[in-house]
XYZ file of C-alpha atoms in Angstrom:
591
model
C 47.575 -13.837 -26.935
C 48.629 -12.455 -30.158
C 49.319 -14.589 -32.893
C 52.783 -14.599 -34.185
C 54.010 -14.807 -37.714
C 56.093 -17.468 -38.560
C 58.107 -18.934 -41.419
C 58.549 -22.542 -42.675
C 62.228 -23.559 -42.791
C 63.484 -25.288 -44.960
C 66.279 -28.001 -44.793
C 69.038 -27.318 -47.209
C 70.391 -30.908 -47.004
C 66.747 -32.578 -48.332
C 67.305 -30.347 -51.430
C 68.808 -32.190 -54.896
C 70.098 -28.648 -57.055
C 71.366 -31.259 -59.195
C 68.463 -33.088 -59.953
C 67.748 -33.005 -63.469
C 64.510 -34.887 -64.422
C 62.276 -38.088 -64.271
C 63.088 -40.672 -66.537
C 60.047 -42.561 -67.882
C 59.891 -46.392 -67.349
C 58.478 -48.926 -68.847
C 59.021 -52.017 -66.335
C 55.214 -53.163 -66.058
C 53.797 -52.785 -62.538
C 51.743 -55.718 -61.552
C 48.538 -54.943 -60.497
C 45.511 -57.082 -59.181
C 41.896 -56.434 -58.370
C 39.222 -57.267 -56.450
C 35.469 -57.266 -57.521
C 33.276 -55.793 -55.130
C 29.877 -57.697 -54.230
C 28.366 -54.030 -53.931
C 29.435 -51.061 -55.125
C 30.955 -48.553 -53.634
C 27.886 -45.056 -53.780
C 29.499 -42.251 -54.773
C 27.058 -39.412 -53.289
C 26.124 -37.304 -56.433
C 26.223 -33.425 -54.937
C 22.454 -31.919 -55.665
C 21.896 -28.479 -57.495
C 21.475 -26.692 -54.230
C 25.131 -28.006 -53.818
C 26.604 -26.084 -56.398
C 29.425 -23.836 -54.722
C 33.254 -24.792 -55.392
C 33.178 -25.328 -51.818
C 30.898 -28.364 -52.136
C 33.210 -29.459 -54.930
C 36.122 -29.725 -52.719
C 34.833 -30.802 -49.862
C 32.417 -33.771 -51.084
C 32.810 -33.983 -54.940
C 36.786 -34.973 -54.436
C 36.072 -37.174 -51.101
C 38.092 -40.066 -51.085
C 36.524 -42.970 -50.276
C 39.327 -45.417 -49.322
C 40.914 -45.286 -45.899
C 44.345 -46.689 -45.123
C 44.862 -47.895 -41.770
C 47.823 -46.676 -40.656
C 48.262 -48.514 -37.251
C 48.496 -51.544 -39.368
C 50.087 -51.730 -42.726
C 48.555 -52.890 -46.038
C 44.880 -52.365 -44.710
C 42.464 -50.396 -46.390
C 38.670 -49.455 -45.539
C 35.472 -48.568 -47.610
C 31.527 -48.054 -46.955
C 29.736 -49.801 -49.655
C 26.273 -48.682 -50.624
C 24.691 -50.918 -48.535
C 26.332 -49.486 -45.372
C 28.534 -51.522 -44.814
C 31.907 -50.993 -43.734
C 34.293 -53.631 -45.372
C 37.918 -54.165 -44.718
C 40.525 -55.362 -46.772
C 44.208 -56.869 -45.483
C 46.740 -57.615 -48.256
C 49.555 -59.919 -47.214
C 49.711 -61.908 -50.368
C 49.199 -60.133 -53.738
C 48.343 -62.969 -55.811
C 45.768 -64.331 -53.083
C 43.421 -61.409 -52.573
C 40.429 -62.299 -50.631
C 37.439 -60.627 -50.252
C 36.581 -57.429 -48.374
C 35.588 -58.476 -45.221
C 32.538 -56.548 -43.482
C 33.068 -54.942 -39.484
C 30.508 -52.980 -39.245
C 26.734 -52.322 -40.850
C 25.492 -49.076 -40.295
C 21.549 -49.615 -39.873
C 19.962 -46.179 -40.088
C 18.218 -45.540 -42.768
C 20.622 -42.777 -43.670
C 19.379 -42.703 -47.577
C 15.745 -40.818 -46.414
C 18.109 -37.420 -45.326
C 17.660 -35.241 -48.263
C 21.214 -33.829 -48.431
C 22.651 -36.748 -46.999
C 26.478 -36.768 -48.034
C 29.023 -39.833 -48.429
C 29.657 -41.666 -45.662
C 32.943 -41.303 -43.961
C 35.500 -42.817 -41.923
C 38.644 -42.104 -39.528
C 41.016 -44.232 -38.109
C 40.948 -42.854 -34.272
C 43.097 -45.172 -32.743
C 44.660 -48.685 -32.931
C 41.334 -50.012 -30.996
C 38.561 -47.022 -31.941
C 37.155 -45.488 -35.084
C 34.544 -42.788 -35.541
C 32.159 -43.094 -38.108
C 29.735 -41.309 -39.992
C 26.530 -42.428 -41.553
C 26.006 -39.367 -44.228
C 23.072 -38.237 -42.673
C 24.111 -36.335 -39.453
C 24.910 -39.126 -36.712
C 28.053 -39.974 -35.589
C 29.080 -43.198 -34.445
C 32.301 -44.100 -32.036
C 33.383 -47.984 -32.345
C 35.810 -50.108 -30.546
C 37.186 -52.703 -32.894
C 39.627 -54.394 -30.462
C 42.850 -54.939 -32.926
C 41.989 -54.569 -36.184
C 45.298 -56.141 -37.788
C 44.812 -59.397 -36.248
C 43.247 -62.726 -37.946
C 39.996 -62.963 -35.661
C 37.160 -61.464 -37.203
C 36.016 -59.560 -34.651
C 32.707 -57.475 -34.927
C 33.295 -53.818 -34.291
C 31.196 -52.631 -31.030
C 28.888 -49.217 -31.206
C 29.784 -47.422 -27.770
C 28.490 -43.855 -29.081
C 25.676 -42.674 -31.379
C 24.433 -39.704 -31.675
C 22.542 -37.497 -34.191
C 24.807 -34.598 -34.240
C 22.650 -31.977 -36.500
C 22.884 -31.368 -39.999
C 25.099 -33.865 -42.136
C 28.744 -33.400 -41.879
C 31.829 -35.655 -43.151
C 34.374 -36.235 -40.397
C 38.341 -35.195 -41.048
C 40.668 -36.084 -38.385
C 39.759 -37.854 -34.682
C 42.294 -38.552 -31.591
C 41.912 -41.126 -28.916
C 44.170 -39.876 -25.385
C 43.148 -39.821 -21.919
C 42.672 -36.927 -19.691
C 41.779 -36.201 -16.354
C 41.891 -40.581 -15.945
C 39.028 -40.215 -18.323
C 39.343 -41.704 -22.026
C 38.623 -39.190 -24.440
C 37.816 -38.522 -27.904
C 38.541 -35.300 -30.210
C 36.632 -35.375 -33.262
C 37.007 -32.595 -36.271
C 33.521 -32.375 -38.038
C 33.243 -30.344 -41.756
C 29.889 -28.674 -42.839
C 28.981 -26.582 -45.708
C 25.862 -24.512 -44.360
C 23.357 -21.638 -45.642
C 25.151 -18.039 -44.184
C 22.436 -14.967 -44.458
C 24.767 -13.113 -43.381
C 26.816 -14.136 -46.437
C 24.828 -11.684 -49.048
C 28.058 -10.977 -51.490
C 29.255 -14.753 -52.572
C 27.545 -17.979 -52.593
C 25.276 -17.882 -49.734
C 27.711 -20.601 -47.921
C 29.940 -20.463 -45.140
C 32.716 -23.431 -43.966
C 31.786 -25.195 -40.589
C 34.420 -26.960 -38.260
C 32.754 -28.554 -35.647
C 36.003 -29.597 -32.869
C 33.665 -32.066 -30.547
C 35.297 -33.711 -27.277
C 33.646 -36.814 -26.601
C 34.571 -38.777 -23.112
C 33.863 -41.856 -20.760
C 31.824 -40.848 -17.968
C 31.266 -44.134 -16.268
C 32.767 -44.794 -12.554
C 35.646 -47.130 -12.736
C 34.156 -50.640 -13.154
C 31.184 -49.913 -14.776
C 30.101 -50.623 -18.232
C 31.833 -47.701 -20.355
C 29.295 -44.632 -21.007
C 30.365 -42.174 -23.746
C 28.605 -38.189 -23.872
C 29.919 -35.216 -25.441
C 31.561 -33.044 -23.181
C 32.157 -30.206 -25.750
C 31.231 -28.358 -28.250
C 33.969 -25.886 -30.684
C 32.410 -24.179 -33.856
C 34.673 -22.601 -36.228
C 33.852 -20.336 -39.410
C 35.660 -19.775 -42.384
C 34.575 -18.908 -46.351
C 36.971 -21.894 -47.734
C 36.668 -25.735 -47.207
C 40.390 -26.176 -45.601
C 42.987 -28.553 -47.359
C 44.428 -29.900 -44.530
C 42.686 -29.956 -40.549
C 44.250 -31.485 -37.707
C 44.269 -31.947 -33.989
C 47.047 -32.149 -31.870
C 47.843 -35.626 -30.564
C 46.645 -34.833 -26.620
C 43.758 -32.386 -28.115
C 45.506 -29.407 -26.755
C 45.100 -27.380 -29.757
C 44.800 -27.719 -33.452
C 46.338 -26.833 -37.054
C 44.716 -25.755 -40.207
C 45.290 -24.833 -43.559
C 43.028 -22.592 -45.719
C 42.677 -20.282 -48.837
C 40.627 -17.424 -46.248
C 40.833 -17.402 -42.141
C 39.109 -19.477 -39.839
C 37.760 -17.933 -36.700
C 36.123 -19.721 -33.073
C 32.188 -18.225 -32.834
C 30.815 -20.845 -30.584
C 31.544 -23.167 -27.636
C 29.252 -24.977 -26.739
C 25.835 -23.277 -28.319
C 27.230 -19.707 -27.076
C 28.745 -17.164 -28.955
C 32.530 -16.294 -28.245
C 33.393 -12.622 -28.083
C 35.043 -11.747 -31.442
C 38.247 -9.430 -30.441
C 37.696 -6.211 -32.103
C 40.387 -3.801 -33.204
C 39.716 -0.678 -31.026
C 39.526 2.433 -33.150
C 41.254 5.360 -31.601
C 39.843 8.162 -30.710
C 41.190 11.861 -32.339
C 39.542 15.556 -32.039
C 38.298 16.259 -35.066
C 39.178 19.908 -36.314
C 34.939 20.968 -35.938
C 35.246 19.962 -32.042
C 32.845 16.641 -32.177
C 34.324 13.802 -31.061
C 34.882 11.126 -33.835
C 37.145 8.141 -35.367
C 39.748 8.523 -37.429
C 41.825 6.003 -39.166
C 44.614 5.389 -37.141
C 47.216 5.371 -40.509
C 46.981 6.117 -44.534
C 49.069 4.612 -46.551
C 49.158 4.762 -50.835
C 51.839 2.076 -52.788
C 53.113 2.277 -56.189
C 54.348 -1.319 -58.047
C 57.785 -0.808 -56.285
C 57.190 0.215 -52.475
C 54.292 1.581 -50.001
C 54.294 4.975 -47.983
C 52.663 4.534 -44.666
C 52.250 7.423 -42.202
C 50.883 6.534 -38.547
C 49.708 9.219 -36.391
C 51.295 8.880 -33.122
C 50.224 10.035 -29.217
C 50.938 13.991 -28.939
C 54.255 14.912 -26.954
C 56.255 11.578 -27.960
C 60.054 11.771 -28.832
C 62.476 9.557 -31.138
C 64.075 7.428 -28.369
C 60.053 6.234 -27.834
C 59.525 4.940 -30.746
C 59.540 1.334 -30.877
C 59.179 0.099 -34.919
C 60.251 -3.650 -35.561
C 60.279 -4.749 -39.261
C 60.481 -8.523 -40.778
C 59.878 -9.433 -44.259
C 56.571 -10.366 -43.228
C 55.707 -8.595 -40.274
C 55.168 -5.207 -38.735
C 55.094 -3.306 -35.326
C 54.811 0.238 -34.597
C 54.295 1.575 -31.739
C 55.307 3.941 -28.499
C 56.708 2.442 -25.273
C 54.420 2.348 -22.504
C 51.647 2.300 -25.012
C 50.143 -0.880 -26.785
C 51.205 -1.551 -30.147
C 49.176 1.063 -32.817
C 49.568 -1.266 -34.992
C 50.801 -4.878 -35.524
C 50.513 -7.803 -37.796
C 51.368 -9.814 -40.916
C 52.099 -7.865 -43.795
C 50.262 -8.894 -47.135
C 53.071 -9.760 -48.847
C 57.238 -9.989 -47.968
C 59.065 -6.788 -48.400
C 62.953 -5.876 -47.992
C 63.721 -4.767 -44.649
C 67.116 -3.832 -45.361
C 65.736 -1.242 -47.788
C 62.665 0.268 -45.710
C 63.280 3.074 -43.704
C 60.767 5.226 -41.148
C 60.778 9.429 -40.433
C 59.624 11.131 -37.670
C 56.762 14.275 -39.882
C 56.364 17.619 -38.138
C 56.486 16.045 -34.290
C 53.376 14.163 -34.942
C 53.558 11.016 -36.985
C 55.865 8.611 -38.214
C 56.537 7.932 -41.948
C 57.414 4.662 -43.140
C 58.478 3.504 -46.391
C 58.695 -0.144 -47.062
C 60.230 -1.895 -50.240
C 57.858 -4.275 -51.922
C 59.955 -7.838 -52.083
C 57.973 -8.521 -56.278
C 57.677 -5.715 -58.152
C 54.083 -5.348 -59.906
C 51.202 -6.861 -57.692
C 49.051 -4.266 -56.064
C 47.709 -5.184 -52.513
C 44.756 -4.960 -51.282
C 45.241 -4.426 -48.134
C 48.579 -3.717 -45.314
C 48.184 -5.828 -42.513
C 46.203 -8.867 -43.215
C 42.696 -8.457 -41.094
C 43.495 -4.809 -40.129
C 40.932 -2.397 -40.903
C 41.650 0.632 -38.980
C 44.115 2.354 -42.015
C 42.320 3.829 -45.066
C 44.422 3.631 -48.031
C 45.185 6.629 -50.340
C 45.491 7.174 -54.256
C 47.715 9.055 -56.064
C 46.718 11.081 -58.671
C 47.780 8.459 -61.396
C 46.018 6.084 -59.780
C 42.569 7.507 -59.850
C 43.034 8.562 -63.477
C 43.713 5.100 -64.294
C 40.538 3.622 -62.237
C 38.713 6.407 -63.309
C 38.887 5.951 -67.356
C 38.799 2.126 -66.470
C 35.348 3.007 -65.021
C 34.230 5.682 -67.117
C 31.324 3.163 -68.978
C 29.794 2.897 -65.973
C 28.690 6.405 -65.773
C 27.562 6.165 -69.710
C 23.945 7.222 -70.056
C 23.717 4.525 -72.384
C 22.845 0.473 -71.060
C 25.919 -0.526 -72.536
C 28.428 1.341 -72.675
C 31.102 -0.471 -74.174
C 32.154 0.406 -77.473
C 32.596 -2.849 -78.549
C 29.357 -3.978 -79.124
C 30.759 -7.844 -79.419
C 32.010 -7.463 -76.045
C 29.167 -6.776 -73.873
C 30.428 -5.303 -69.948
C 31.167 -8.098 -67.123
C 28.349 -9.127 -64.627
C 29.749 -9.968 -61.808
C 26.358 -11.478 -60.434
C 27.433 -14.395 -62.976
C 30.859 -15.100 -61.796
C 31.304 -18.061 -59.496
C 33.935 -18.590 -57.029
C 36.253 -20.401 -59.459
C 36.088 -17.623 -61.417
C 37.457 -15.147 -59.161
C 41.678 -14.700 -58.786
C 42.702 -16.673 -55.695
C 43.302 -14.578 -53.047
C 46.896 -14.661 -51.855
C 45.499 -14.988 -47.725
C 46.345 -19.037 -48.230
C 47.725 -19.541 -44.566
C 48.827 -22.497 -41.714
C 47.471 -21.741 -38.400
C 47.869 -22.914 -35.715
C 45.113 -22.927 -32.666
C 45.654 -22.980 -28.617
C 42.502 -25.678 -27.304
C 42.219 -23.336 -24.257
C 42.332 -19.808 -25.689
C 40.714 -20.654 -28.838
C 43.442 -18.078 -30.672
C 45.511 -18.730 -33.527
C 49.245 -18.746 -31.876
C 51.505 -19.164 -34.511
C 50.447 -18.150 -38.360
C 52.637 -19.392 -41.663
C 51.457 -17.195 -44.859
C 51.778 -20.113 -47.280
C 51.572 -17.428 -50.346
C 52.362 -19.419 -53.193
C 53.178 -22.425 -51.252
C 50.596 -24.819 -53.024
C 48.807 -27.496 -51.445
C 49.403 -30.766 -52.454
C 48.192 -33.616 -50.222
C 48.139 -34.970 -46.603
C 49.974 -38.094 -45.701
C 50.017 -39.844 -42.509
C 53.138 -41.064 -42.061
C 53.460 -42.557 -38.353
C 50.299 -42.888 -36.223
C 51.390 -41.300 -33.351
C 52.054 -38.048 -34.789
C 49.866 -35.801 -36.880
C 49.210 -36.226 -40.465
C 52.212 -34.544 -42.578
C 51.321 -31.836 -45.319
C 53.134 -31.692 -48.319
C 53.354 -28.537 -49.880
C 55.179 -27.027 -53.343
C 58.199 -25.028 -52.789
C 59.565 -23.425 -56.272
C 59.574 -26.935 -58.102
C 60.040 -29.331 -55.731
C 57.023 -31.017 -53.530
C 58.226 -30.239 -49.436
C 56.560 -32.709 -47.036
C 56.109 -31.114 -43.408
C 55.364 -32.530 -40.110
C 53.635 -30.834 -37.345
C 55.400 -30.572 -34.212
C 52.973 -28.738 -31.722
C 55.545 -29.560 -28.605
C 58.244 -27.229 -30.772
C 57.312 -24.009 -30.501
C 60.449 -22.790 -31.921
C 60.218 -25.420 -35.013
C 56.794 -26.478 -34.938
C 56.961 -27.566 -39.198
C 59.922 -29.555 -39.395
C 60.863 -30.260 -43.262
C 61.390 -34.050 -43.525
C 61.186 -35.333 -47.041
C 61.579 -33.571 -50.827
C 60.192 -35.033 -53.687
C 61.995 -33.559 -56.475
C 60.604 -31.701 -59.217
C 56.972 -32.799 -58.109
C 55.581 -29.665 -58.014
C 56.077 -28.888 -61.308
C 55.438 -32.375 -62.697
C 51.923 -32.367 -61.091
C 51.024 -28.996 -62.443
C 51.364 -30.195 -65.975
C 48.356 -33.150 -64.673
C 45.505 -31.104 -65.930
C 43.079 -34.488 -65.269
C 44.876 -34.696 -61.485
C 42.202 -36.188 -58.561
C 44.038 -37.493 -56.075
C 47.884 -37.482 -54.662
C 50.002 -39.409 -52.522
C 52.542 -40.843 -51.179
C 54.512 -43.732 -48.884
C 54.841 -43.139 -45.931
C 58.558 -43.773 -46.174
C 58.533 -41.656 -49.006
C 60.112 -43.947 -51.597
C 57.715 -42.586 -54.383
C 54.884 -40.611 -54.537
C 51.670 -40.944 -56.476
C 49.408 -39.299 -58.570
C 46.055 -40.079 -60.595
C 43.496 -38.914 -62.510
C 39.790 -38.991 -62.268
C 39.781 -41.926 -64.885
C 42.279 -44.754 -64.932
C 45.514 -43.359 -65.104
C 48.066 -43.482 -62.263
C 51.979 -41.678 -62.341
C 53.722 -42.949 -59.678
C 57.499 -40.892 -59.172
C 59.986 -42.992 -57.522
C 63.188 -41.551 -55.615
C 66.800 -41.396 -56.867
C 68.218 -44.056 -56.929
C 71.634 -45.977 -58.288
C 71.839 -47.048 -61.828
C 72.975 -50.507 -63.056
C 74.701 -49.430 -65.989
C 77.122 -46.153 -66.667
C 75.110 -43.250 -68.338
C 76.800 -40.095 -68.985
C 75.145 -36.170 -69.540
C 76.577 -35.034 -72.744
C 75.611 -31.607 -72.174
C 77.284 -31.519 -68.641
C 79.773 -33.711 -69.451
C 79.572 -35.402 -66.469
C 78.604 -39.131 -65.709
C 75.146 -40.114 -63.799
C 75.218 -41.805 -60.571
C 71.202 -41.948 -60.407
C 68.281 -41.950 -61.800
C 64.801 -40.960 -60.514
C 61.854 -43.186 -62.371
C 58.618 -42.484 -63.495
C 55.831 -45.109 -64.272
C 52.168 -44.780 -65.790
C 49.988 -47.644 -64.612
C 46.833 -47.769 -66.950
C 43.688 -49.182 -64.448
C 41.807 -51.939 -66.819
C 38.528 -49.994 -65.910
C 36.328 -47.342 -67.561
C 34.409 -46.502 -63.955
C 35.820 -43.628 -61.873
C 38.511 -43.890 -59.255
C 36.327 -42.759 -56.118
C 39.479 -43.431 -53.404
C 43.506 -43.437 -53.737
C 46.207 -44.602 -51.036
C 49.753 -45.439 -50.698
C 51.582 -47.721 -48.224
C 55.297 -48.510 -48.813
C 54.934 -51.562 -50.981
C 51.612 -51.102 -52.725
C 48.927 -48.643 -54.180
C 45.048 -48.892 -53.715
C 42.508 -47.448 -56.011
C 38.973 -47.827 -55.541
C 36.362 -47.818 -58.148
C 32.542 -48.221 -57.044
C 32.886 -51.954 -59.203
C 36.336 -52.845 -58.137
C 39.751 -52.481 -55.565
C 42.678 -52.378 -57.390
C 46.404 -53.308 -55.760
C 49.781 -52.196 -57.595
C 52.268 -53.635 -56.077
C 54.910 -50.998 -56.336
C 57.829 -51.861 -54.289
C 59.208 -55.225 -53.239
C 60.671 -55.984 -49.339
């Protein structure tokens, strides 16, 4: 099954052209704390954890979880394990973090134990995990009523090295309840000699009741998924039944095990050509050389084919070439959009096919075609390998340093870090069949950043929200549409650009009704960007000449702390921060 490419659509009618800018407020927002009796750890990473991918994955964990099967509840693991729970219903009555659960292991002796973490399964289930490698699956019976009920341990296991847990699913199958559980490790790679040493683990585990009806409930693991990838993924869901799951990453992600044994890797076949000396060989199957405005690409095709046979299909972000009756030669998402209106193909002397495609931006270079195809080798022009070769010429130098400016001494790249390097522009949503394993549908996100995830209704999976020119575009997953499977449901205005400028930015948010959205920094600042809405009085834009129907507010809340914010979450009427001393409630909207 062959993944397809496909492109987010955006609605038109979510879209404000008019929308001119935030207007800064000054109404106060009250805000109200809560002292913790223990604070909340935050796991220092160690110097063996030094990669940007540690950074993203545990150095930016948040540690406050919002409940979203019942409203104005938040979660935390304090540094004595102990998982505390806070309901709001009154603002100006806070009461103290109750605790549900105690997690007894001594977690603290694992020497790269990581920070405990937490996710909301189900109305009546949440997984847990201890820091240290063992994974825990609770009932908690119903978590928004007033009984303080203890939660119940129905599943622990030590589940290798220590992981942090991003998404779980409760559903039954086969009669059977089950749980789907996405795991995230950072592991040693030898294999990865060139960068950091560090490759990106996704463990997808299926856990399931295997007691007889009427006995006493008896969870195992039933499976075991293993995923690799060389960037910690901003956003990693399942689907709601755990038929397949969606992720979104700077490089690919790829299935290598199921359960302890390896899964064949699907291997471009190279095709085989008589070479001119009579040994049998492999050629590339195309060349292709690009200039800043367009690409030639020539692709040798089977002897004795005609014009009618041809079979070429061009979109702005995919390609297919290829001879009917044959497979495909060659297939798959371009690196970057071009025109297809203004790319055209040529039949060369009865044996290949010439194709000329127009690059959509003028300038970048790419580095490669078709994203993940290696069977073309790309050619220089003359130009070209002038250019590269007086960039280079140093190099050669008989002398150390080559450089003529002595104050300038050459790059090593040994030095460089990952943060150092250009992002690569392979940023991508995939999405994965649970039965094949194989990416079936593929968005190339490009310069579509990543903003945040928001869970908006419990049943469905978490939204993304993503920036689209200026504006911030939230997106919801809809596995069961093929055809539409990220539906554009919300716009924050202008967010994408107002968030760039936040140089300090840790964490971002929003309500799940989205009625404002939320940023803050690492230290107590929070912006909080409220939608349009009516004004009281009649102001009037000089410049347009034209009078003002509505007005979109901004606030700044100022946190009266000088400890880190360590978690950050948004539910229609209030914002919780988390610092490891205190929980802080804004109350941002009023019923």
């Amino acid at each position: 099954m062959a993944a397809s490419n496909y492109s987010l659509k955006v609605n038109r009618d979510l879209l404000d052209p008019n929308f001119e800018s935030y207007r800064l407020s000054l109404d106060a927002i009250p805000t109200y704390n809560v002292e913790l009796d223990a604070a909340v750890e935050e796991v220092k990473l160690k110097d063996s954890q030094y990669t940007l991918e540690h950074m993203r994955a545990f150095g930016m964990y948040n540690y406050l979880h919002l409940d979203p099967w019942y409203e104005d509840s938040v979660l935390f693991v304090d540094c004595k394990g102990r998982v505390l729970s806070l309901t709001v219903t009154l603002d100006t009555a806070l009461g103290k973090p109750r605790e549900v659960y105690n997690i007894t292991t001594e977690s603290s002796q694992c020497e790269d134990r990581l920070c405990a973490s937490l996710s909301l399964t189900s109305a009546t289930w949440v997984a847990l995990s201890d820091g240290a490698g063992r994974l825990y699956l609770l009932r908690t019976g119903k978590r928004g009523d007033s009984s303080h009920v203890k939660w119940e341990t129905l599943f622990s296991e030590d589940m290798g090295e220590p992981f942090t847990i991003l998404h779980s699913i409760s559903h039954v199958k086969d009669k059977l309840h089950t749980m789907e559980l996405l795991l995230l490790r950072i592991q040693k790679d030898p294999q990865e000699t060139k960068g950091s040493g560090y490759s990106v683990s996704l463990e997808w585990i299926t856990v399931a009741n295997t007691a007889a009806h009427g006995q006493e409930k008896k969870y195992e693991v039933k499976k075991r998924r293993v995923l690799r990838g060389k960037s910690v993924p901003h956003y990693a869901a399942l689907e709601p039944q755990g038929k397949g799951m969606m992720l979104a990453s700077e490089k690919p992600f790829v299935f290598t095990h199921v359960d302890g044994l390896p899964v064949e890797q699907p291997g471009p076949e190279p095709m085989e050509v008589e070479k001119t000396g009579g040994n049998r060989g492999f050629d590339p199957i195309y060349f292709w050389q690009q200039t800043a405005e367009d690409i030639t690409l020539c692709v040798r095709m089977p002897e004795g084919f005609i014009k009618e046979e041809v079979q070429f299909r061009l979109m702005a972000d995919n390609i297919s070439i290829g001879v009917q009756g044959f497979a495909a030669l060659l297939e798959g998402q371009l690196y970057a959009s071009v025109d297809p209106e203004a790319s055209t193909w040529i039949i060369k002397n009865d044996k290949s096919l010439e194709v000329t495609l127009q690059k959509r931006s003028e300038g970048p270079m790419w580095p490669e075609l078709v994203m993940g195809d290696r069977r073309g080798e790309y050619v220089m022009n003359d130009e070209q390998a002038a250019l590269i070769h007086e960039r280079l010429t140093f190099l050669t130098s008989e002398d150390l340093n080559g450089n003529p400016d002595k104050d300038k001494p050459p790059c090593n790249s040994q030095e460089l870090e990952d943060c150092d390097g250009f992002p690569e522009d392979s940023f991508s949503l995939t999405h994965f069949d649970g039965d094949s394993l194989k990416p079936t549908q593929v968005v190339n996100l490009g310069s579509h950043q990543y903003l945040f995830t928001v869970d908006v209704n419990p049943s469905d999976m978490p939204c993304l929200c993503l920036r689209h020119d200026v504006d911030a575009l939230v997106w919801q997953p809809r596995p069961d549409q093929p055809s539409n499977m990220w539906e554009h449901i919300a716009t924050f205005n202008a967010l994408g650009y107002v968030q760039a400028s936040k140089r300090d930015k840790k964490f971002a948010t929003c309500a799940p009704n989205f009625s404002y959205a939320s940023l803050c920094e690492c230290l107590r600042r929070s912006f909080i960007y409220r939608q349009p809405s009516p004004v009281e009085t009649v102001l009037f834009n000089r410049k347009q000449g034209r009078q003002i129907g509505q007005v979109a507010k901004q606030q700044v809340a100022s946190l009266d702390s000088d400890k880190p914010i360590l978690g950050f979450r948004a539910t229609n009427e209030r914002l919780y921060i988390l610092t490891s001393s205190h929980l802080f409630v804004l109350k941002v909207n009023n019923n």
